[in-house]
XYZ file of C-alpha atoms in Angstrom:
765
model
C -134.538 94.528 -108.159
C -136.056 94.927 -111.741
C -137.202 97.937 -113.517
C -140.610 98.970 -113.538
C -141.726 98.878 -117.167
C -144.526 101.082 -118.915
C -147.762 101.973 -117.238
C -147.055 105.420 -117.359
C -150.247 107.085 -118.104
C -151.998 104.257 -115.626
C -149.522 105.833 -112.674
C -150.216 109.535 -113.988
C -154.312 108.316 -113.598
C -153.801 107.148 -110.023
C -151.642 109.859 -108.631
C -154.555 112.187 -110.229
C -157.131 110.252 -108.219
C -155.124 110.575 -105.107
C -155.352 114.421 -105.133
C -158.960 114.171 -105.434
C -159.674 111.138 -102.922
C -158.868 109.953 -99.522
C -158.689 105.988 -100.820
C -158.037 104.591 -103.777
C -157.892 100.846 -104.604
C -156.456 99.168 -107.281
C -158.425 96.463 -108.168
C -157.589 93.180 -110.875
C -156.844 89.445 -111.349
C -153.747 87.969 -109.130
C -150.370 89.035 -110.991
C -151.632 91.603 -113.324
C -149.557 94.036 -111.310
C -151.309 95.676 -108.570
C -148.758 95.737 -105.916
C -145.737 96.660 -108.468
C -147.967 100.028 -109.992
C -148.805 101.284 -106.292
C -145.595 101.086 -104.970
C -144.554 102.791 -107.976
C -146.909 105.331 -107.591
C -145.920 106.054 -103.993
C -142.374 106.659 -104.782
C -143.516 109.189 -107.334
C -145.119 111.055 -104.622
C -143.759 110.282 -101.509
C -142.446 114.102 -101.143
C -145.917 115.071 -101.085
C -146.581 113.580 -97.871
C -144.220 115.084 -94.871
C -145.115 112.406 -92.615
C -143.879 109.487 -94.845
C -145.486 106.726 -96.948
C -146.118 103.619 -95.121
C -146.024 100.105 -97.296
C -148.292 97.255 -95.220
C -148.015 94.022 -96.962
C -150.641 91.954 -95.867
C -150.491 88.528 -98.187
C -148.477 86.751 -95.570
C -151.400 87.757 -92.781
C -154.096 84.810 -92.236
C -155.879 86.073 -89.107
C -158.601 89.144 -89.537
C -157.984 90.185 -86.242
C -154.079 90.583 -86.301
C -154.924 93.651 -89.432
C -154.216 96.585 -86.925
C -151.037 94.732 -85.616
C -149.811 94.258 -88.586
C -150.219 98.076 -89.892
C -148.798 99.161 -86.512
C -145.392 96.853 -87.465
C -145.071 98.272 -90.808
C -145.241 101.682 -89.206
C -142.587 100.805 -86.797
C -144.715 100.627 -83.799
C -144.270 97.999 -81.265
C -147.742 96.181 -81.540
C -150.286 98.545 -79.827
C -148.680 99.074 -76.309
C -151.883 99.648 -75.144
C -155.007 98.415 -73.814
C -157.250 99.568 -76.735
C -157.847 98.298 -79.740
C -155.395 98.243 -82.461
C -157.307 100.358 -84.835
C -158.331 103.018 -82.425
C -154.553 103.017 -81.504
C -153.303 103.658 -84.940
C -156.093 106.365 -85.575
C -154.785 108.331 -82.701
C -151.142 107.858 -83.929
C -152.331 109.381 -87.373
C -154.571 111.903 -86.220
C -152.189 114.860 -86.783
C -150.155 112.911 -90.032
C -150.064 113.454 -93.892
C -149.057 110.620 -94.372
C -150.157 107.525 -97.192
C -150.707 104.232 -96.215
C -150.379 101.772 -98.936
C -152.641 98.352 -98.017
C -151.334 95.735 -100.007
C -153.201 92.680 -100.702
C -156.329 92.884 -98.936
C -158.694 90.759 -100.807
C -158.313 87.877 -98.324
C -158.890 90.447 -95.164
C -161.449 92.666 -97.160
C -163.950 92.933 -93.730
C -160.819 93.728 -91.532
C -159.001 95.977 -93.706
C -162.356 98.151 -94.689
C -163.129 98.301 -91.098
C -159.197 99.698 -90.288
C -159.423 102.318 -93.267
C -162.750 103.456 -91.992
C -161.927 104.083 -88.687
C -158.393 105.695 -89.494
C -159.787 108.175 -92.703
C -162.361 109.223 -90.079
C -159.636 110.337 -87.676
C -156.992 111.660 -89.686
C -157.793 114.263 -92.229
C -154.534 114.201 -93.821
C -154.241 110.500 -94.235
C -154.855 109.128 -98.021
C -155.049 105.380 -98.293
C -153.864 103.688 -101.760
C -155.014 99.933 -101.322
C -154.849 96.733 -103.669
C -156.974 94.135 -103.486
C -158.929 91.740 -106.089
C -162.275 93.102 -104.918
C -162.788 96.940 -103.644
C -163.394 97.591 -99.882
C -166.931 98.291 -100.287
C -166.638 101.699 -98.596
C -168.423 105.149 -99.279
C -165.878 107.475 -101.073
C -163.734 105.002 -102.291
C -162.218 105.304 -105.936
C -162.031 102.061 -107.842
C -159.160 101.992 -110.459
C -159.267 98.673 -112.431
C -155.641 97.606 -113.051
C -155.622 96.480 -116.823
C -153.217 94.249 -118.336
C -150.127 95.630 -120.108
C -150.878 96.877 -123.700
C -150.303 94.551 -126.509
C -150.961 94.126 -130.558
C -154.561 92.640 -131.619
C -154.520 89.958 -133.553
C -156.550 91.333 -136.071
C -153.329 93.838 -136.993
C -150.989 90.648 -137.314
C -147.831 90.626 -135.376
C -145.950 94.066 -135.057
C -142.089 94.359 -136.263
C -139.255 94.907 -133.887
C -139.705 98.831 -133.600
C -143.316 98.808 -134.010
C -143.444 96.388 -130.890
C -141.340 98.491 -128.363
C -144.564 100.550 -128.148
C -146.497 97.828 -126.576
C -145.899 97.260 -122.631
C -146.064 93.395 -122.501
C -143.621 93.223 -125.355
C -141.394 95.698 -123.631
C -141.639 94.147 -120.689
C -140.745 90.635 -121.813
C -137.478 92.078 -123.634
C -136.492 93.687 -120.139
C -136.897 90.589 -118.479
C -135.323 88.426 -120.887
C -132.519 90.406 -121.742
C -131.625 90.386 -118.124
C -131.873 86.259 -118.208
C -129.668 85.743 -121.433
C -128.883 89.092 -123.055
C -132.251 88.410 -125.324
C -133.196 91.603 -127.573
C -136.416 92.002 -129.552
C -135.482 91.678 -133.837
C -137.663 91.336 -136.888
C -136.816 87.452 -136.473
C -138.859 86.656 -133.060
C -140.835 89.866 -132.849
C -143.910 87.624 -134.362
C -143.235 84.758 -131.600
C -142.932 87.064 -128.659
C -146.096 89.088 -129.690
C -148.393 85.575 -129.948
C -146.600 84.620 -126.721
C -147.723 87.866 -124.946
C -151.155 87.817 -126.540
C -151.266 84.209 -125.303
C -150.425 85.175 -121.872
C -152.757 87.845 -121.769
C -150.391 90.482 -121.213
C -150.016 89.718 -117.458
C -146.682 90.769 -116.090
C -145.957 87.662 -113.692
C -146.945 85.128 -116.702
C -144.813 86.959 -118.935
C -141.921 87.264 -116.562
C -142.546 83.101 -115.521
C -141.730 82.848 -119.417
C -138.852 85.109 -119.766
C -137.045 83.175 -117.604
C -136.728 80.118 -119.512
C -135.222 81.721 -122.514
C -131.822 80.419 -120.652
C -132.994 77.229 -121.859
C -135.679 77.320 -124.643
C -136.005 79.301 -127.812
C -139.460 82.192 -128.108
C -140.633 79.589 -130.113
C -140.118 76.291 -128.241
C -141.556 78.129 -125.233
C -145.064 79.385 -127.463
C -145.135 75.819 -128.518
C -144.985 74.087 -124.838
C -147.595 77.028 -123.930
C -150.163 76.372 -126.255
C -150.342 72.752 -125.155
C -150.600 73.644 -121.726
C -153.504 75.813 -122.390
C -155.084 72.917 -124.262
C -155.069 70.923 -121.471
C -156.482 73.541 -119.157
C -159.496 73.919 -121.331
C -161.328 71.398 -119.410
C -160.259 73.397 -116.004
C -163.189 75.571 -113.995
C -165.498 77.249 -115.771
C -166.589 79.718 -113.067
C -163.133 80.868 -112.689
C -162.523 84.428 -114.179
C -160.778 83.760 -117.376
C -157.690 86.129 -116.392
C -157.296 83.827 -113.254
C -157.385 80.731 -115.463
C -154.574 82.285 -117.328
C -152.747 83.201 -114.671
C -153.141 79.689 -113.154
C -151.834 78.422 -116.778
C -149.154 80.241 -116.639
C -147.880 79.181 -113.030
C -148.883 75.440 -113.834
C -146.677 75.561 -116.991
C -144.056 77.026 -114.976
C -144.192 73.897 -112.364
C -144.603 71.427 -115.083
C -140.916 72.323 -116.345
C -139.473 72.106 -112.721
C -138.098 68.519 -112.238
C -139.481 66.597 -109.459
C -137.167 67.478 -106.965
C -137.944 71.233 -107.826
C -141.808 70.518 -107.701
C -141.419 68.657 -104.308
C -139.770 71.469 -102.818
C -141.907 74.408 -104.044
C -144.956 72.695 -102.927
C -143.255 71.932 -99.481
C -141.723 75.660 -99.339
C -145.202 77.038 -99.680
C -145.850 76.447 -95.870
C -143.786 79.271 -95.000
C -145.252 82.594 -94.373
C -142.070 84.948 -94.497
C -138.900 85.050 -96.532
C -136.993 81.278 -96.103
C -133.965 80.918 -94.071
C -131.784 77.701 -95.596
C -131.423 76.329 -92.284
C -134.985 76.056 -91.767
C -136.130 74.743 -95.548
C -133.505 71.862 -94.986
C -135.291 70.771 -91.815
C -139.000 71.596 -92.670
C -138.798 70.154 -96.503
C -136.460 67.464 -96.244
C -137.144 63.663 -96.054
C -136.900 60.271 -97.646
C -137.596 61.312 -100.803
C -135.559 64.941 -100.709
C -132.567 64.831 -98.897
C -131.317 67.459 -96.923
C -128.284 68.217 -99.040
C -130.502 68.236 -102.195
C -132.639 70.972 -100.213
C -129.740 73.581 -101.228
C -129.248 72.654 -104.780
C -133.141 72.983 -105.026
C -133.280 75.982 -103.755
C -130.636 77.461 -106.101
C -132.772 75.828 -108.916
C -135.709 77.524 -108.195
C -134.286 80.792 -108.098
C -132.718 80.612 -111.430
C -136.365 79.578 -112.295
C -137.632 82.697 -110.800
C -139.753 80.780 -108.397
C -137.797 82.287 -105.406
C -135.874 85.294 -105.108
C -132.719 85.375 -103.035
C -132.470 88.235 -100.742
C -129.466 89.810 -98.488
C -125.679 88.342 -98.801
C -123.658 85.598 -97.393
C -124.686 83.759 -93.751
C -128.081 86.324 -93.925
C -129.316 85.539 -97.294
C -133.176 84.240 -97.415
C -135.572 83.569 -99.966
C -138.751 85.001 -101.052
C -141.529 83.280 -102.780
C -144.111 84.962 -104.429
C -147.946 84.980 -102.909
C -149.543 83.708 -106.243
C -146.532 81.205 -106.356
C -147.166 80.135 -102.521
C -150.672 79.632 -103.234
C -150.545 77.344 -105.841
C -147.531 75.569 -104.077
C -150.080 75.366 -101.262
C -152.634 73.520 -103.533
C -150.496 70.890 -104.715
C -149.310 70.168 -101.186
C -152.934 69.418 -100.359
C -153.461 67.631 -103.221
C -151.276 64.793 -102.385
C -152.252 65.063 -98.636
C -149.125 66.375 -97.154
C -150.209 69.848 -95.967
C -151.031 68.854 -92.279
C -147.804 67.004 -92.265
C -145.931 69.780 -94.036
C -147.120 72.496 -91.342
C -146.608 70.287 -88.415
C -142.661 70.175 -89.560
C -142.601 73.738 -89.940
C -144.537 74.352 -86.600
C -141.555 71.593 -84.816
C -139.232 73.606 -86.420
C -140.187 76.904 -84.974
C -140.990 75.612 -81.880
C -137.455 74.085 -81.530
C -136.152 77.633 -82.967
C -137.893 79.347 -79.842
C -136.870 77.118 -76.918
C -132.834 77.159 -78.610
C -133.613 80.932 -78.158
C -135.098 80.745 -74.748
C -132.498 78.856 -73.356
C -129.706 80.844 -74.973
C -131.397 84.358 -73.643
C -129.190 84.758 -70.349
C -126.144 85.972 -72.259
C -124.377 87.798 -75.078
C -127.038 86.986 -78.047
C -129.911 88.660 -76.947
C -129.833 91.500 -79.737
C -128.849 88.537 -82.248
C -132.054 86.607 -81.189
C -134.539 89.625 -80.984
C -133.293 90.827 -84.606
C -133.459 86.911 -85.711
C -137.107 86.600 -84.372
C -138.308 89.971 -85.769
C -137.729 88.797 -89.364
C -139.378 85.267 -88.208
C -142.435 86.747 -86.815
C -144.493 86.027 -89.809
C -143.645 82.072 -89.586
C -143.871 82.299 -85.753
C -147.794 83.245 -86.250
C -148.408 80.955 -88.650
C -146.855 78.112 -86.628
C -149.091 79.579 -83.671
C -152.030 79.427 -86.277
C -151.508 75.820 -86.832
C -151.882 75.364 -83.331
C -154.965 76.901 -82.910
C -156.897 75.678 -85.789
C -155.512 72.111 -85.812
C -157.245 69.863 -83.644
C -155.033 68.324 -80.695
C -152.319 71.269 -80.984
C -153.297 74.247 -78.672
C -150.744 72.471 -75.830
C -148.046 72.923 -78.071
C -149.270 76.263 -78.848
C -149.102 77.121 -75.208
C -145.477 75.845 -75.138
C -144.454 78.132 -78.391
C -146.232 81.074 -76.813
C -144.637 80.674 -73.590
C -141.485 80.049 -74.731
C -141.451 84.039 -76.886
C -141.744 85.926 -73.024
C -138.553 87.465 -73.953
C -139.339 88.101 -77.253
C -142.992 89.964 -76.111
C -140.927 91.735 -73.559
C -137.462 92.593 -75.155
C -139.111 94.149 -78.061
C -142.333 95.578 -76.391
C -144.159 93.096 -79.221
C -147.310 92.751 -77.157
C -149.023 90.619 -79.865
C -148.394 88.155 -77.471
C -151.326 88.752 -75.142
C -154.185 87.993 -78.091
C -152.177 84.681 -78.965
C -152.037 83.484 -74.967
C -155.659 84.514 -74.164
C -156.758 82.146 -77.279
C -154.425 79.451 -76.827
C -155.695 79.496 -72.896
C -159.370 79.688 -73.764
C -158.908 76.318 -75.960
C -156.480 74.281 -73.814
C -157.627 74.393 -70.530
C -156.185 71.263 -68.702
C -153.851 71.427 -66.223
C -150.104 71.382 -67.373
C -146.980 73.294 -66.812
C -147.410 74.637 -70.364
C -150.321 76.093 -69.321
C -148.774 77.428 -65.905
C -145.934 78.929 -68.124
C -148.533 80.534 -70.007
C -149.984 82.136 -67.593
C -147.307 83.693 -65.882
C -146.068 85.289 -69.423
C -149.948 86.263 -69.726
C -149.808 88.245 -66.819
C -146.463 89.844 -67.628
C -147.974 91.151 -70.652
C -151.073 92.388 -68.813
C -148.628 94.109 -66.742
C -146.548 96.043 -69.236
C -150.036 97.231 -70.662
C -151.202 98.748 -67.237
C -153.717 96.117 -67.009
C -153.661 95.818 -63.277
C -157.039 93.696 -62.415
C -156.073 91.052 -65.152
C -152.652 90.978 -63.654
C -153.574 90.024 -60.647
C -156.514 87.681 -62.045
C -154.140 86.155 -64.251
C -151.204 85.849 -61.581
C -153.503 84.041 -58.705
C -154.550 81.673 -61.254
C -151.135 80.602 -62.459
C -150.068 80.154 -58.369
C -152.885 77.859 -57.791
C -152.180 75.815 -60.835
C -148.105 76.116 -60.301
C -148.459 74.890 -56.597
C -150.861 71.804 -57.734
C -147.956 70.825 -60.228
C -144.996 71.254 -57.791
C -143.921 74.256 -60.335
C -141.816 76.530 -58.341
C -140.326 78.749 -61.095
C -143.937 79.270 -62.675
C -145.076 80.173 -58.985
C -141.884 82.660 -58.459
C -142.771 84.484 -61.815
C -146.295 85.009 -60.730
C -145.517 86.220 -57.236
C -142.762 88.556 -58.823
C -145.928 90.190 -60.995
C -148.102 90.450 -58.101
C -144.804 92.290 -55.977
C -144.323 94.762 -58.905
C -148.173 95.722 -59.054
C -147.949 96.347 -55.318
C -144.867 98.682 -55.325
C -146.387 100.644 -58.534
C -149.757 101.043 -56.119
C -147.162 102.215 -52.967
C -148.222 99.456 -51.374
C -144.055 98.672 -50.734
C -144.561 96.145 -47.897
C -146.822 93.953 -49.435
C -144.441 94.418 -52.423
C -141.343 93.248 -50.540
C -143.427 89.917 -49.433
C -144.356 88.962 -52.608
C -140.998 89.412 -53.963
C -139.172 87.772 -51.130
C -141.257 84.615 -52.101
C -140.593 84.832 -55.583
C -136.706 85.017 -54.468
C -137.375 81.850 -52.262
C -138.974 80.350 -54.846
C -136.108 80.725 -57.825
C -133.790 79.218 -55.088
C -130.868 80.303 -53.437
C -127.478 81.627 -54.750
C -127.106 84.372 -57.382
C -129.505 84.448 -60.015
C -129.310 81.467 -62.862
C -131.390 83.138 -64.968
C -132.813 86.480 -66.675
C -136.028 86.489 -64.478
C -134.306 85.338 -61.085
C -132.315 88.686 -61.896
C -134.859 90.726 -62.849
C -136.645 90.014 -59.391
C -133.349 90.530 -57.522
C -132.940 94.023 -58.863
C -137.125 94.726 -58.596
C -136.851 93.884 -54.553
C -133.669 96.005 -54.216
C -135.416 98.908 -55.813
C -138.332 98.130 -53.220
C -136.036 98.238 -50.386
C -134.408 101.505 -51.687
C -137.838 103.168 -51.757
C -138.065 101.958 -48.137
C -134.999 103.352 -47.247
C -132.963 100.414 -47.436
C -129.939 101.668 -49.696
C -127.446 99.073 -48.542
C -130.198 96.120 -49.129
C -130.933 97.752 -52.392
C -127.186 98.050 -53.482
C -126.493 94.468 -52.582
C -129.612 92.746 -54.235
C -129.154 94.931 -57.560
C -125.329 94.561 -57.758
C -125.767 90.917 -57.190
C -128.229 90.862 -60.621
C -126.048 92.931 -62.350
C -122.900 91.135 -61.718
C -124.652 87.640 -62.529
C -125.573 89.101 -65.695
C -122.775 91.002 -66.586
C -120.700 87.861 -65.930
C -122.390 86.359 -68.985
C -122.546 89.282 -71.362
C -126.201 89.760 -70.756
C -128.282 93.476 -71.586
C -131.813 92.725 -70.470
C -131.899 92.125 -66.922
C -128.671 93.734 -66.369
C -129.969 97.140 -67.763
C -133.031 96.439 -65.470
C -130.924 96.130 -62.354
C -129.281 99.432 -63.090
C -132.752 100.726 -63.939
C -133.836 99.977 -60.267
C -130.779 101.011 -58.427
C -131.125 104.339 -60.282
C -134.747 104.775 -58.895
C -133.476 103.563 -55.338
C -131.178 106.089 -55.127
C -132.794 108.692 -56.932
C -135.249 108.355 -54.302
C -132.986 108.937 -51.648
C -131.769 112.215 -53.138
C -128.200 111.059 -54.596
C -128.426 111.722 -57.670
C -124.984 111.655 -58.956
C -125.562 108.002 -58.451
C -128.540 107.913 -60.004
C -127.485 109.612 -63.067
C -124.626 106.824 -63.329
C -126.666 104.130 -63.073
C -129.437 105.548 -65.617
C -127.220 105.882 -68.117
C -125.428 102.672 -67.999
C -129.092 101.199 -68.332
C -129.997 103.370 -71.462
C -126.851 102.110 -73.040
C -127.629 98.730 -72.598
C -131.198 98.899 -73.619
C -130.108 100.645 -76.357
C -127.870 98.068 -77.282
C -131.107 95.676 -77.706
C -133.570 98.247 -79.145
C -135.457 97.592 -76.119
C -138.639 99.555 -77.406
C -139.926 99.361 -73.785
C -136.911 100.143 -71.662
C -135.730 103.475 -73.648
C -138.320 105.491 -72.984
C -138.704 104.376 -69.074
C -134.538 105.259 -68.995
C -135.172 108.474 -71.082
C -138.117 109.694 -68.850
C -136.240 108.535 -65.209
C -133.156 110.479 -66.719
C -135.562 113.475 -66.961
C -136.261 113.005 -63.266
C -133.142 113.145 -62.648
C -131.937 116.216 -64.079
C -134.790 118.165 -62.481
C -133.657 116.988 -58.937
C -130.333 118.525 -60.078
C -131.897 121.483 -60.947
C -131.493 121.386 -64.818
C -135.151 122.107 -65.457
C -134.266 122.993 -69.530
C -132.798 119.934 -69.514
C -135.431 117.880 -67.555
C -138.177 119.381 -70.225
C -136.272 118.224 -72.948
C -136.162 114.851 -72.091
C -139.817 114.711 -70.743
C -140.529 116.016 -75.067
C -138.256 113.199 -75.852
C -139.768 110.192 -73.423
C -143.384 111.543 -74.726
C -142.389 110.746 -78.360
C -140.474 107.612 -77.414
C -144.155 106.618 -75.808
C -146.084 107.817 -78.113
C -145.918 104.658 -80.555
C -146.965 102.452 -77.767
C -150.037 104.342 -76.750
C -148.876 104.115 -72.977
C -146.376 104.818 -69.907
C -145.212 101.867 -68.386
C -147.394 101.021 -65.184
C -149.919 103.509 -66.602
C -152.133 103.702 -63.676
C -149.408 103.987 -60.950
C -146.974 105.931 -59.071
C -144.725 106.212 -62.174
C -147.027 108.628 -63.888
C -147.105 110.758 -60.731
C -143.305 110.753 -60.783
C -143.458 112.130 -63.999
C -146.283 114.780 -63.431
C -144.186 116.247 -60.457
C -141.250 116.360 -62.602
C -143.141 118.330 -65.224
C -144.807 120.711 -62.878
C -141.380 121.188 -61.369
C -140.046 122.069 -64.639
C -142.769 124.515 -65.382
C -142.689 126.494 -62.355
C -138.998 126.921 -62.917
C -139.099 127.798 -66.602
C -142.215 129.486 -66.908
C -144.824 128.024 -69.735
C -143.705 129.544 -72.657
C -139.651 128.357 -72.309
C -141.114 124.844 -70.703
C -143.336 124.452 -73.727
C -140.473 125.447 -76.347
C -137.928 122.822 -74.464
C -140.240 120.307 -74.562
C -141.233 120.728 -78.320
C -137.349 120.904 -79.119
C -137.275 117.385 -77.500
C -139.951 116.008 -79.708
C -138.211 116.470 -82.591
C -135.260 114.428 -82.122
C -135.225 110.686 -83.763
C -135.156 107.713 -81.248
C -130.944 107.950 -82.107
C -130.502 111.694 -81.706
C -132.672 111.275 -77.976
C -130.547 108.597 -76.898
C -127.581 110.569 -77.552
C -128.932 113.383 -76.041
C -129.946 111.699 -72.504
C -126.644 110.291 -72.663
C -124.852 113.408 -72.753
C -123.305 112.909 -76.164
C -125.572 115.309 -78.226
C -126.965 118.869 -78.126
C -130.830 119.578 -77.148
C -131.451 120.851 -80.785
C -131.223 118.536 -83.490
C -128.240 120.072 -85.811
C -129.250 121.659 -88.963
C -127.907 120.513 -92.229
C -125.005 122.477 -93.753
C -125.314 124.231 -96.538
C -122.777 121.610 -98.454
C -125.268 119.052 -97.573
C -128.629 120.954 -98.257
C -130.112 118.864 -100.930
C -130.470 120.170 -104.394
C -133.307 121.979 -105.862
C -135.441 119.013 -107.527
C -135.288 118.801 -111.238
C -138.596 118.419 -112.968
C -139.203 115.866 -115.760
C -139.721 116.792 -118.919
C -143.551 116.527 -119.054
C -143.447 118.476 -115.600
C -141.450 121.089 -117.044
C -144.102 121.601 -119.969
C -146.662 121.878 -117.879
C -144.560 124.165 -115.591
C -144.675 126.607 -118.604
C -148.415 126.249 -119.536
C -148.839 127.343 -116.000
C -146.712 130.411 -116.520
C -148.990 131.326 -119.511
C -151.600 131.515 -117.261
C -153.403 128.176 -118.464
C -156.013 126.395 -116.602
C -155.803 122.476 -116.210
C -158.243 122.260 -118.623
C -156.510 123.983 -121.207
C -153.013 122.482 -119.981
C -154.874 119.010 -120.831
C -155.928 120.018 -124.118
C -152.704 121.327 -125.144
C -150.605 118.201 -123.962
C -153.371 115.744 -125.445
C -153.871 114.281 -121.390
C -156.513 114.204 -119.190
C -157.572 116.932 -116.918
C -157.262 114.604 -114.124
C -153.923 113.875 -115.291
C -152.835 117.631 -115.631
C -153.914 118.069 -111.836
C -152.116 115.584 -111.017
C -148.998 117.154 -112.485
C -149.364 120.551 -111.097
C -149.939 118.873 -107.473
C -146.741 116.870 -108.081
C -144.500 119.858 -109.465
C -145.670 122.068 -106.356
C -144.931 118.998 -103.811
C -141.422 118.740 -105.431
C -140.341 122.564 -105.265
C -142.243 123.069 -101.698
C -144.686 125.511 -103.166
C -148.371 126.113 -102.522
C -150.000 128.261 -105.274
C -149.544 128.464 -109.120
C -148.374 131.740 -109.139
C -144.988 130.343 -106.950
C -144.583 127.934 -110.279
C -145.017 131.126 -112.954
C -142.363 132.663 -110.650
C -139.788 129.590 -110.785
C -140.298 129.426 -114.344
C -139.313 133.092 -115.206
C -136.385 132.634 -112.811
C -134.953 129.661 -114.217
C -135.716 130.692 -117.921
C -133.466 133.666 -116.897
C -130.789 131.487 -115.397
C -130.871 129.199 -118.302
C -130.458 131.995 -120.817
C -127.310 132.209 -123.085
C -125.226 135.411 -121.989
């Protein structure tokens, strides 16, 4: 991480704007520092927003239809587990919050971003949006704040000396970054050259940072001389491009030219990655006859040294980040040499192999690792799927990829798979095993979203195709989902018929994969609901044992859940509690965002059946809080909801409305980890209050904030404070708001009392 240099007045002005406006957009050329300024301001005012500040990076996103999903992911929501539009689900989630949403790099998604912002601001009165974009969003009420280059000495006044130079932000930034590289310090001998260099770079932070790293091997004068040559060569560039864009391009192009041939080749090829880059992925995608795999690692190290890449993480988890401006330039060079489609296909093929490796390894102990890995890889998975959709002839491979991700879509409640599958299936309509698999995966996605009609329709299409192809596994899965719909509709004999057909198609013997294990468990649950507890136990135990033998979590948790439901329905509360807690333990181990609330909710039913109405009410509050980000409960149109409503009604009858509501609200105050701990019997119902020793200290005001506070205590208005301190009235207002937020106050009188108290405490005795 690097320090934030300068921009004090800019930051103050933006803070002031955010006290007046609900939408502020920072605009400016790429590399001018919009994102840095926005993040800096967000950190300064984060305490003002009781529900948090959320950063959403949109630079990696190409598909406008995924903006809502990307924002949901940044907020920690599992991809709008809802049949509604993502924007509407976000609006509901944010409706009662006091939050700041920071949307970074909107320029390539303007219409989608404007649409989303319009919806969420209308629905959430306490929401503020801070956006960065090369263009305004174009919404009514939007405050546009152009981010200017860093301050510079003008050519008319000559070059400043060492001390005077530190008054200019551009020179301070260059000194800061160059000092980190080689211990450089601004002095009378180099101040003139540094000033000229920063002037040539037009005060753009990215260009200055790229120049500073070359002080490892060149003097300031040598850098300046090379930069002058490069600008002359670029003077014949596109005349309709903005001058500052030409300047930034010159800096990037100059940095590219200073790289070796190997580094240039690697830079261009790395540009196909959308997210942080794994070493193994870089070696497989970027290597070729002209770039041996063993040289890729060396090239990565060289690009890190030259600040083209930044290394993130440590040891085996190290990854490499490329700035979007650098990536876009590399993509242009890749296209110029005719390698873009080839490298994007290599990139897609790498992620296809990774997906299929993970799927083959899924029925085993490494499920948590794979889920975490693909959470990180998601931008590149999206990029690979996008290639399959946009490149002629690649849709069939796209179906193969999307179908192979069923375990990720389901294990992390990541329902964007529904969109990818719908689009790919509409493009690639030929009969194939890839299509059959994509159909049963899409049917599963629809089932989890409570889309019963779509589930049955897609599953029927899958069965017809699978039977024609002789694909028993695909037919088994589709029969399974139809059987699940039937039990959810309380059509238990029909459910048994479909689930038994699925088991026959899976083949004899114990389950050999997570899905056949899931089928056995589900059939066991239905048998239990029909009163055949011995069959329920045999099927669920067979499923659990097969999973346990291989250290599998996901299907094992569902087998335990199934048997808990079976025995709960027959009144065996002790075993229901035991098995459901075991299921929750495994769900928590893999952070199954769908399975965790399912288990917590059923434990509420178990508690109520055991006569513990208050515990049931607390658990219902917890489960509702856990369901909230997803927008709907599992199988949201069936008897699952009926069971939940019955539990709630019984608990309310026992406790009375007031006591029930108090217990329920206590449940909603828990985080996911404390809710799980309580559900497992390892934590109290009320979140622990922080001890006095752990209580945070009173926030400290900055020097400027103390000056403003003292003037408030004297009864000065914001206009008078601005005149006294020679700042804008808007900035004065921002300081007052920030002081109140820091100290937890709601009035100027409280600030005045605080100043008086602290003066008394600080007076010498």
